[in-house]
XYZ file of N, CA and C in Angstrom:
747
model
N 4.271 -6.409 -0.364
C 3.247 -6.158 0.663
C 3.749 -6.572 2.046
N 3.210 -5.958 3.052
C 3.644 -6.278 4.410
C 3.189 -7.675 4.797
N 3.971 -8.330 5.624
C 3.615 -9.660 6.108
C 2.621 -9.536 7.248
N 2.026 -10.677 7.620
C 1.052 -10.675 8.719
C 1.689 -10.215 10.015
N 2.939 -10.636 10.241
C 3.636 -10.253 11.458
C 3.842 -8.759 11.539
N 4.244 -8.166 10.384
C 4.443 -6.723 10.352
C 3.119 -6.008 10.582
N 2.041 -6.540 9.955
C 0.726 -5.923 10.102
C 0.293 -5.853 11.553
N 0.473 -6.955 12.306
C 0.037 -6.976 13.690
C 0.860 -6.015 14.529
N 2.139 -5.879 14.172
C 3.005 -4.947 14.888
C 2.557 -3.506 14.634
N 2.200 -3.196 13.383
C 1.713 -1.871 13.030
C 0.443 -1.540 13.816
N -0.488 -2.476 13.829
C -1.779 -2.257 14.471
C -1.614 -1.910 15.947
N -0.667 -2.569 16.599
C -0.480 -2.357 18.039
C 0.165 -1.010 18.351
N 1.148 -0.580 17.546
C 2.003 0.509 17.996
C 1.944 1.788 17.167
N 1.476 1.730 15.932
C 1.594 2.888 15.057
C 0.263 3.296 14.441
N 0.155 4.592 14.224
C -1.011 5.134 13.527
C -0.524 6.061 12.429
N -1.219 6.031 11.306
C -0.807 6.783 10.122
C -1.881 7.820 9.783
N -1.472 9.091 9.825
C -2.375 10.187 9.465
C -2.082 10.586 8.019
N -3.072 10.426 7.154
C -2.923 10.758 5.740
C -3.441 12.168 5.516
N -2.546 13.077 5.120
C -2.935 14.458 4.862
C -3.332 14.592 3.395
N -4.537 15.072 3.170
C -5.066 15.169 1.810
C -5.516 16.620 1.549
N -4.575 17.495 1.141
C -4.978 18.853 0.767
C -5.827 18.804 -0.508
N -6.933 19.548 -0.531
C -7.810 19.528 -1.701
C -8.167 20.937 -2.150
N -8.325 21.065 -3.456
C -8.866 22.286 -4.053
C -9.544 21.874 -5.358
N -10.861 21.971 -5.389
C -11.657 21.560 -6.555
C -11.412 20.093 -6.925
N -11.680 19.199 -5.973
C -11.485 17.756 -6.194
C -12.764 16.966 -5.900
N -13.919 17.556 -6.162
C -15.181 16.888 -5.773
C -15.392 15.572 -6.523
N -14.920 15.473 -7.764
C -15.082 14.224 -8.513
C -14.099 13.160 -8.049
N -12.882 13.586 -7.733
C -11.830 12.633 -7.375
C -11.913 12.150 -5.930
N -12.391 13.009 -5.030
C -12.327 12.710 -3.597
C -13.029 11.407 -3.200
N -14.249 11.129 -3.671
C -14.890 9.868 -3.257
C -14.106 8.628 -3.700
N -13.453 8.727 -4.858
C -12.709 7.570 -5.377
C -11.437 7.348 -4.573
N -10.698 8.416 -4.306
C -9.432 8.261 -3.572
C -9.695 7.785 -2.142
N -10.761 8.284 -1.522
C -11.100 7.840 -0.170
C -11.485 6.368 -0.177
N -12.288 5.952 -1.147
C -12.684 4.544 -1.246
C -11.460 3.647 -1.408
N -10.502 4.078 -2.229
C -9.289 3.281 -2.446
C -8.429 3.211 -1.182
N -8.319 4.326 -0.470
C -7.547 4.341 0.786
C -8.164 3.351 1.780
N -9.475 3.438 1.955
C -10.174 2.539 2.872
C -9.950 1.087 2.448
N -10.082 0.815 1.170
C -9.953 -0.550 0.647
C -8.580 -1.148 0.947
N -7.522 -0.405 0.654
C -6.175 -0.969 0.774
C -5.633 -0.930 2.201
N -6.071 0.037 3.005
C -5.529 0.131 4.356
C -6.337 -0.662 5.370
N -7.655 -0.658 5.234
C -8.475 -1.475 6.133
C -8.115 -2.946 5.990
N -7.883 -3.379 4.761
C -7.548 -4.778 4.494
C -6.175 -5.186 4.987
N -5.313 -4.184 5.271
C -3.955 -4.478 5.736
C -3.819 -4.386 7.251
N -4.910 -4.100 7.938
C -4.858 -4.003 9.394
C -4.097 -2.800 9.903
N -4.059 -1.731 9.117
C -3.307 -0.526 9.468
C -4.234 0.466 10.169
N -3.773 1.029 11.270
C -4.528 2.054 11.993
C -4.271 3.394 11.308
N -5.315 4.041 10.817
C -5.101 5.264 10.043
C -6.287 6.212 10.173
N -6.030 7.452 9.759
C -7.068 8.469 9.606
C -6.718 9.292 8.367
N -7.730 9.833 7.730
C -7.518 10.717 6.581
C -7.951 12.116 6.977
N -7.028 13.053 6.913
C -7.331 14.443 7.260
C -7.462 15.235 5.966
N -8.687 15.658 5.666
C -8.956 16.416 4.442
C -8.846 17.906 4.755
N -7.930 18.567 4.056
C -7.687 19.996 4.268
C -8.126 20.724 3.007
N -9.390 21.120 2.986
C -9.906 21.796 1.796
C -9.730 23.300 1.920
N -9.168 23.902 0.882
C -8.868 25.333 0.899
C -9.948 26.151 0.190
N -11.163 26.058 0.706
C -12.247 26.888 0.178
C -12.615 26.583 -1.259
N -12.623 25.324 -1.647
C -12.954 24.950 -3.029
C -14.335 25.467 -3.425
N -14.440 26.182 -4.540
C -15.755 26.673 -4.976
C -16.630 25.604 -5.631
N -16.074 24.415 -5.885
C -16.829 23.374 -6.597
C -17.617 22.442 -5.672
N -17.575 22.700 -4.357
C -18.345 21.868 -3.427
C -17.578 20.667 -2.892
N -16.245 20.707 -2.947
C -15.432 19.604 -2.430
C -15.728 19.340 -0.957
N -15.887 20.402 -0.172
C -16.111 20.230 1.264
C -17.437 19.524 1.541
N -18.469 19.819 0.754
C -19.760 19.155 0.940
C -19.636 17.651 0.668
N -18.864 17.315 -0.374
C -18.608 15.902 -0.684
C -17.845 15.254 0.472
N -16.858 15.968 1.019
C -16.066 15.447 2.143
C -16.960 15.164 3.347
N -17.928 16.020 3.597
C -18.857 15.814 4.719
C -19.691 14.543 4.513
N -20.108 14.304 3.280
C -20.862 13.085 2.976
C -19.997 11.839 3.203
N -18.725 11.939 2.824
C -17.797 10.814 3.023
C -17.557 10.565 4.508
N -17.500 11.637 5.286
C -17.340 11.491 6.734
C -18.546 10.782 7.337
N -19.735 11.125 6.869
C -20.944 10.440 7.332
C -20.926 8.966 6.965
N -20.379 8.665 5.809
C -20.346 7.298 5.308
C -19.328 6.429 6.047
N -18.115 6.961 6.244
C -17.025 6.152 6.799
C -16.752 6.408 8.277
N -17.310 7.486 8.833
C -17.122 7.784 10.255
C -16.096 8.867 10.502
N -16.319 9.650 11.546
C -15.428 10.770 11.850
C -14.095 10.327 12.453
N -13.986 9.052 12.835
C -12.691 8.557 13.324
C -11.753 8.258 12.162
N -12.317 7.992 10.977
C -11.503 7.719 9.785
C -11.328 8.953 8.903
N -12.385 9.743 8.759
C -12.354 10.923 7.899
C -12.472 12.169 8.772
N -11.394 12.927 8.838
C -11.324 14.124 9.676
C -11.310 15.346 8.752
N -12.220 16.282 8.975
C -12.302 17.476 8.128
C -11.695 18.673 8.837
N -10.701 19.267 8.204
C -10.053 20.455 8.758
C -9.910 21.509 7.653
N -11.040 22.078 7.202
C -11.008 23.020 6.081
C -10.433 24.383 6.456
N -10.030 25.119 5.422
C -9.578 26.498 5.581
C -10.390 27.372 4.611
N -10.373 28.684 4.844
C -11.252 29.570 4.077
C -10.784 29.783 2.635
N -9.467 29.700 2.396
C -8.945 29.974 1.051
C -7.607 29.281 0.855
N -7.083 29.344 -0.369
C -5.795 28.728 -0.667
C -4.678 29.490 0.039
N -3.928 28.762 0.859
C -2.869 29.392 1.651
C -1.517 28.716 1.452
N -1.432 27.793 0.503
C -0.149 27.158 0.219
C -0.032 25.763 0.799
N 0.775 24.932 0.111
C 0.914 23.530 0.496
C 1.596 23.366 1.855
N 2.648 24.155 2.094
C 3.377 24.047 3.359
C 2.490 24.326 4.558
N 1.693 25.395 4.473
C 0.806 25.723 5.593
C -0.323 24.701 5.717
N -0.712 24.082 4.595
C -1.720 23.011 4.657
C -1.184 21.831 5.459
N 0.084 21.486 5.255
C 0.688 20.392 6.009
C 0.779 20.732 7.493
N 1.205 21.953 7.802
C 1.283 22.371 9.212
C -0.099 22.295 9.857
N -1.105 22.765 9.143
C -2.496 22.722 9.625
C -2.920 21.277 9.881
N -2.576 20.395 8.943
C -2.939 18.985 9.088
C -2.205 18.302 10.227
N -0.924 18.596 10.360
C -0.109 17.981 11.419
C -0.674 18.333 12.805
N -1.128 19.570 12.954
C -1.685 20.007 14.247
C -2.865 19.150 14.685
N -3.591 18.619 13.705
C -4.782 17.834 14.013
C -4.550 16.332 13.882
N -3.330 15.941 13.525
C -3.033 14.521 13.307
C -2.812 13.802 14.632
N -3.417 12.634 14.774
C -3.221 11.828 15.982
C -2.246 10.675 15.740
N -1.782 10.520 14.509
C -0.820 9.465 14.191
C 0.608 9.886 14.489
N 1.483 8.893 14.669
C 2.908 9.191 14.845
C 3.658 9.160 13.510
N 2.956 8.766 12.449
C 3.486 8.861 11.091
C 2.506 9.669 10.245
N 3.069 10.414 9.294
C 2.254 11.226 8.383
C 2.498 10.756 6.955
N 1.417 10.563 6.216
C 1.514 10.250 4.787
C 0.921 11.421 4.022
N 1.676 11.914 3.037
C 1.146 12.975 2.178
C 0.955 12.416 0.781
N -0.140 12.783 0.155
C -0.426 12.340 -1.203
C -1.405 13.310 -1.850
N -1.529 13.227 -3.169
C -2.466 14.082 -3.890
C -3.843 13.436 -3.908
N -4.859 14.287 -4.005
C -6.243 13.800 -4.009
C -6.766 13.559 -5.429
N -5.915 13.765 -6.438
C -6.397 13.737 -7.829
C -6.250 12.374 -8.506
N -6.001 11.322 -7.717
C -5.866 9.935 -8.201
C -4.543 9.675 -8.926
N -3.603 10.614 -8.875
C -2.298 10.358 -9.478
C -1.454 9.432 -8.600
N -1.769 9.372 -7.306
C -1.071 8.495 -6.367
C -2.015 7.385 -5.919
N -1.662 6.154 -6.220
C -2.552 5.035 -5.878
C -2.283 4.553 -4.455
N -3.333 4.476 -3.627
C -3.158 4.030 -2.238
C -2.611 2.613 -2.090
N -2.627 1.808 -3.149
C -2.104 0.440 -3.044
C -0.626 0.419 -2.675
N 0.088 1.547 -2.888
C 1.508 1.600 -2.562
C 1.767 1.908 -1.087
N 0.750 2.391 -0.366
C 0.964 2.811 1.027
C 1.476 1.665 1.907
N 0.891 0.439 1.844
C 1.457 -0.651 2.649
C 2.925 -0.936 2.334
N 3.354 -0.713 1.090
C 4.764 -0.900 0.738
C 5.634 0.173 1.394
N 5.135 1.411 1.429
C 5.851 2.488 2.128
C 6.052 2.096 3.591
N 4.972 1.630 4.209
C 4.996 1.288 5.636
C 5.956 0.131 5.903
N 5.908 -0.869 5.049
C 6.789 -2.027 5.233
C 8.257 -1.627 5.129
N 8.587 -0.824 4.112
C 9.981 -0.392 3.927
C 10.449 0.458 5.110
N 9.581 1.340 5.588
C 9.941 2.168 6.741
C 10.210 1.309 7.959
N 9.353 0.313 8.183
C 9.509 -0.576 9.336
C 10.823 -1.346 9.277
N 11.148 -1.863 8.088
C 12.332 -2.704 7.934
C 13.624 -1.941 8.211
N 13.641 -0.639 7.856
C 14.888 0.131 7.928
C 14.839 1.322 8.883
N 13.694 1.527 9.539
C 13.492 2.675 10.423
C 13.824 4.001 9.729
N 13.407 4.118 8.454
C 13.648 5.358 7.715
C 12.863 6.516 8.325
N 13.454 7.714 8.241
C 12.744 8.927 8.643
C 11.696 9.308 7.604
N 12.018 9.013 6.331
C 11.137 9.352 5.209
C 11.139 8.190 4.220
N 9.983 7.885 3.665
C 9.906 6.986 2.512
C 9.185 7.762 1.417
N 9.789 7.809 0.236
C 9.211 8.585 -0.859
C 8.951 7.712 -2.071
N 7.849 7.994 -2.746
C 7.545 7.287 -3.983
C 8.374 7.844 -5.125
N 8.856 6.966 -6.000
C 9.656 7.422 -7.135
C 9.147 6.850 -8.450
N 9.144 7.710 -9.468
C 8.745 7.301 -10.816
C 9.942 6.849 -11.642
N 11.153 7.036 -11.095
C 12.357 6.962 -11.929
C 13.298 5.815 -11.609
N 12.842 4.807 -10.867
C 13.656 3.608 -10.712
C 12.832 2.415 -11.176
N 13.470 1.251 -11.290
C 12.812 0.046 -11.806
C 11.478 -0.210 -11.130
N 10.446 -0.381 -11.920
C 9.116 -0.624 -11.384
C 8.268 0.632 -11.317
N 8.899 1.798 -11.434
C 8.173 3.060 -11.421
C 7.847 3.514 -12.831
N 6.939 4.484 -12.944
C 6.590 4.990 -14.265
C 5.530 6.062 -14.211
N 5.236 6.618 -15.375
C 4.246 7.681 -15.517
C 3.284 7.307 -16.632
N 1.976 7.518 -16.402
C 0.961 7.230 -17.415
C 0.063 8.444 -17.611
N -0.257 8.734 -18.860
C -1.207 9.800 -19.160
C -0.591 11.148 -19.468
N 0.741 11.251 -19.406
C 1.399 12.517 -19.727
C 1.760 12.572 -21.197
N 1.666 13.765 -21.801
C 2.161 13.937 -23.163
C 3.682 14.125 -23.121
N 4.288 14.177 -24.298
C 5.746 14.249 -24.375
C 6.291 15.492 -23.679
N 5.596 16.624 -23.852
C 6.057 17.879 -23.249
C 6.120 17.773 -21.731
N 5.069 17.206 -21.137
C 5.030 17.085 -19.674
C 6.123 16.145 -19.176
N 6.320 15.041 -19.883
C 7.389 14.108 -19.504
C 8.753 14.778 -19.602
N 8.938 15.570 -20.672
C 10.216 16.256 -20.880
C 10.489 17.252 -19.760
N 9.450 18.002 -19.360
C 9.605 18.977 -18.269
C 9.988 18.259 -16.974
N 9.284 17.164 -16.668
C 9.544 16.427 -15.437
C 10.942 15.819 -15.428
N 11.295 15.161 -16.523
C 12.627 14.543 -16.618
C 13.719 15.604 -16.574
N 13.483 16.696 -17.293
C 14.480 17.772 -17.324
C 14.683 18.393 -15.957
N 13.564 18.636 -15.249
C 13.651 19.213 -13.904
C 14.402 18.278 -12.971
N 14.102 16.987 -13.079
C 14.757 16.016 -12.208
C 16.242 15.907 -12.530
N 16.585 15.922 -13.831
C 17.987 15.829 -14.244
C 18.788 17.030 -13.738
N 18.246 18.233 -13.929
C 18.940 19.437 -13.468
C 19.153 19.418 -11.960
N 18.125 18.976 -11.252
C 18.212 18.916 -9.793
C 19.263 17.913 -9.348
N 19.277 16.750 -9.981
C 20.276 15.727 -9.642
C 21.680 16.252 -9.894
N 21.862 16.944 -11.001
C 23.180 17.437 -11.389
C 23.682 18.541 -10.452
N 22.773 19.454 -10.086
C 23.187 20.603 -9.288
C 23.212 20.322 -7.784
N 22.256 19.540 -7.303
C 22.096 19.377 -5.855
C 22.543 18.024 -5.310
N 22.667 17.021 -6.184
C 23.103 15.671 -5.797
C 22.411 15.194 -4.508
N 21.112 15.033 -4.555
C 20.355 14.735 -3.337
C 20.399 13.275 -2.894
N 20.815 12.364 -3.797
C 20.833 10.949 -3.437
C 19.457 10.308 -3.451
N 18.483 10.967 -4.065
C 17.123 10.444 -4.217
C 16.741 10.621 -5.683
N 16.102 9.607 -6.258
C 15.902 9.610 -7.715
C 14.759 10.498 -8.201
N 13.804 10.849 -7.323
C 12.636 11.621 -7.752
C 12.347 12.697 -6.724
N 12.745 13.927 -7.042
C 12.619 15.002 -6.054
C 11.311 15.759 -6.103
N 10.645 15.742 -7.248
C 9.447 16.574 -7.387
C 8.163 15.804 -7.086
N 8.282 14.553 -6.704
C 7.102 13.775 -6.333
C 6.530 14.238 -5.004
N 5.253 13.929 -4.786
C 4.611 14.373 -3.535
C 3.816 13.250 -2.881
N 4.326 12.028 -2.999
C 3.710 10.862 -2.362
C 4.751 10.307 -1.394
N 4.580 10.605 -0.092
C 5.631 10.291 0.879
C 5.068 9.915 2.243
N 5.883 9.203 2.992
C 5.611 8.869 4.387
C 6.710 9.499 5.235
N 6.315 10.175 6.306
C 7.262 10.830 7.207
C 7.003 10.416 8.647
N 8.064 10.332 9.433
C 7.862 10.386 10.877
C 7.312 11.775 11.184
N 6.359 11.844 12.072
C 5.642 13.104 12.311
C 6.570 14.252 12.694
N 7.488 14.006 13.625
C 8.365 15.084 14.076
C 9.321 15.522 12.971
N 9.683 14.592 12.094
C 10.573 14.903 10.970
C 9.860 15.831 9.989
N 8.616 15.523 9.666
C 7.867 16.366 8.730
C 7.699 17.777 9.274
N 7.381 17.885 10.542
C 7.198 19.205 11.146
C 8.481 20.023 11.065
N 9.605 19.386 11.356
C 10.900 20.071 11.289
C 11.195 20.529 9.859
N 10.919 19.687 8.883
C 11.209 20.020 7.493
C 10.318 21.146 6.980
N 9.034 21.078 7.294
C 8.113 22.119 6.840
C 8.547 23.476 7.388
N 8.962 23.481 8.642
C 9.389 24.736 9.271
C 10.677 25.279 8.664
N 11.516 24.395 8.093
C 12.801 24.821 7.543
C 12.730 25.222 6.074
N 11.600 24.931 5.415
C 11.472 25.210 3.980
C 10.965 26.629 3.726
N 11.445 27.222 2.631
C 11.015 28.574 2.256
C 10.247 28.583 0.942
N 10.298 27.493 0.173
C 9.669 27.443 -1.147
C 8.148 27.318 -1.043
N 7.479 27.663 -2.147
C 6.034 27.526 -2.262
C 5.719 26.674 -3.498
N 4.505 26.156 -3.539
C 4.002 25.509 -4.747
C 4.777 24.294 -5.200
N 5.000 24.215 -6.522
C 5.541 23.035 -7.190
C 6.901 22.601 -6.632
N 7.712 23.566 -6.192
C 9.085 23.247 -5.773
C 9.191 22.876 -4.291
N 8.096 23.003 -3.564
C 8.118 22.744 -2.130
C 8.607 21.331 -1.822
N 8.103 20.347 -2.576
C 8.476 18.953 -2.319
C 9.961 18.707 -2.548
N 10.505 19.364 -3.547
C 11.930 19.228 -3.838
C 12.775 19.754 -2.666
N 12.408 20.915 -2.169
C 13.175 21.486 -1.064
C 13.090 20.614 0.181
N 11.945 19.955 0.391
C 11.795 19.081 1.554
C 12.877 17.997 1.575
N 13.159 17.401 0.409
C 14.169 16.346 0.342
C 15.569 16.919 0.528
N 15.825 18.086 -0.067
C 17.147 18.718 0.082
C 17.411 19.058 1.554
N 16.423 19.609 2.218
C 16.570 19.928 3.646
C 16.725 18.652 4.477
N 16.026 17.600 4.087
C 16.144 16.324 4.808
C 17.571 15.807 4.744
N 18.194 15.922 3.581
C 19.596 15.500 3.438
C 20.522 16.374 4.288
N 20.246 17.663 4.320
C 21.044 18.587 5.146
C 20.990 18.192 6.622
N 19.813 17.746 7.048
C 19.597 17.404 8.456
C 19.915 15.936 8.757
N 20.465 15.252 7.747
C 20.902 13.842 7.889
C 19.763 12.879 8.204
N 18.569 13.166 7.693
C 17.472 12.218 7.821
C 17.649 11.089 6.804
N 17.231 9.904 7.170
C 17.359 8.754 6.267
C 16.117 8.661 5.368
N 16.359 8.295 4.096
C 15.286 8.297 3.098
C 15.286 6.983 2.331
N 14.131 6.341 2.268
C 13.953 5.143 1.452
C 13.058 5.458 0.258
N 13.163 4.647 -0.798
C 12.375 4.874 -2.006
C 11.564 3.635 -2.389
N 10.323 3.866 -2.794
C 9.449 2.813 -3.301
C 9.038 3.187 -4.727
N 9.248 2.304 -5.704
C 8.808 2.619 -7.071
C 7.290 2.686 -7.151
N 6.787 3.741 -7.776
C 5.337 3.913 -7.938
C 5.005 4.196 -9.396
N 3.783 3.894 -9.771
C 3.276 4.319 -11.073
C 2.403 5.546 -10.847
N 2.765 6.628 -11.510
C 2.071 7.903 -11.385
C 1.099 8.020 -12.557
N -0.157 8.318 -12.264
C -1.176 8.445 -13.309
C -1.692 9.878 -13.331
N -1.722 10.491 -14.526
C -2.199 11.865 -14.629
C -3.638 11.959 -14.139
N -3.986 13.112 -13.589
C -5.296 13.288 -12.963
C -6.424 12.858 -13.893
N -7.454 12.240 -13.301
C -8.591 11.741 -14.070
C -9.584 12.870 -14.348
N -9.920 13.646 -13.311
C -10.857 14.752 -13.454
C -10.163 16.061 -13.090
N -10.575 17.147 -13.730
C -10.009 18.453 -13.420
C -8.776 18.741 -14.244
N -8.198 19.919 -13.995
C -7.055 20.369 -14.770
C -5.789 20.318 -13.924
N -4.672 20.027 -14.601
C -3.382 20.041 -13.927
C -3.072 21.449 -13.453
N -2.433 21.531 -12.292
C -2.105 22.844 -11.746
C -0.691 23.277 -12.122
N -0.016 22.508 -13.014
C 1.329 22.857 -13.446
C 1.262 23.714 -14.699
N 1.836 24.891 -14.642
C 1.869 25.783 -15.804
C 3.176 26.525 -15.888
N 3.213 27.549 -16.730
C 4.430 28.309 -16.941
C 4.955 28.968 -15.678
N 4.045 29.471 -14.855
C 4.439 30.135 -13.599
C 5.183 29.163 -12.693
N 4.666 27.921 -12.613
C 5.295 26.919 -11.752
C 6.695 26.563 -12.258
N 6.868 26.527 -13.567
C 8.174 26.192 -14.144
C 9.187 27.284 -13.812
N 8.765 28.544 -13.903
C 9.647 29.666 -13.546
C 10.001 29.613 -12.064
N 8.994 29.319 -11.230
C 9.242 29.186 -9.785
C 10.255 28.083 -9.512
N 10.118 26.982 -10.236
C 11.038 25.863 -10.063
C 12.469 26.290 -10.383
N 12.656 26.964 -11.502
C 14.000 27.386 -11.912
C 14.621 28.326 -10.873
N 13.834 29.261 -10.383
C 14.333 30.197 -9.363
C 14.714 29.460 -8.077
N 13.843 28.536 -7.663
C 14.097 27.799 -6.419
C 15.304 26.889 -6.551
N 15.481 26.291 -7.722
C 16.636 25.425 -7.951
C 17.930 26.219 -7.807
N 17.966 27.391 -8.385
C 19.156 28.241 -8.278
C 19.387 28.705 -6.840
N 18.282 29.011 -6.133
C 18.383 29.406 -4.726
C 18.975 28.271 -3.874
N 18.455 27.071 -4.068
C 18.946 25.924 -3.289
C 20.391 25.597 -3.640
N 20.731 25.734 -4.908
C 22.115 25.494 -5.336
C 23.072 26.478 -4.651
N 22.624 27.707 -4.509
C 23.469 28.747 -3.920
C 23.556 28.667 -2.402
N 22.543 28.048 -1.778
C 22.476 28.112 -0.319
C 22.650 26.759 0.390
N 22.769 25.653 -0.361
C 22.905 24.364 0.293
C 24.205 23.680 -0.095
């Protein structure tokens, strides 16, 4: 955890905009927001949460409005879109409205615990990293709630990526990260992938552009409510994108 000295330095000079793309997350959203408030308010961190809902039919946006009323519009910023337009464009949309000089991206399905965010911030401060990424695959990291098949797919994808692309980062398909704002914007603009493989390409492009990357071990928990969005189509997309990146980087 960050020390008191680091906390006071953060409060004075830095603000963290948390981008939370959502689609059918009405059950999870109140819990993840409560956890973010709990762990970041207590650490003296200046932050805002930007909820980017892509036209969820389950009423996610209505829940987000209630949360904004509860916590205030300075903490909860709503920037919805009419329909699903992809993760990359969601980040660009969020960045345009972000007032922080750092951007944190995470999932809204409770798979990423906000308790790790102060550790991301501390590591970034200590080393002036351009990116800090959460990893499931080094000491202290792990996965809970996945069946053997899902673990095998994740491990296999990570192994193939490490072997072919040699990125120097232990977990490429994770999506819990802290970026310097200008770095994230540059990376999003340079990426061509969609969906599941987008996060992987972000790290590969970061290495190409010589950005520095730090890693924090995290425990990843499978979503509590709703269905996983990983299926056969995403696996095929991953394989195609891996071959594309291997051929072009």
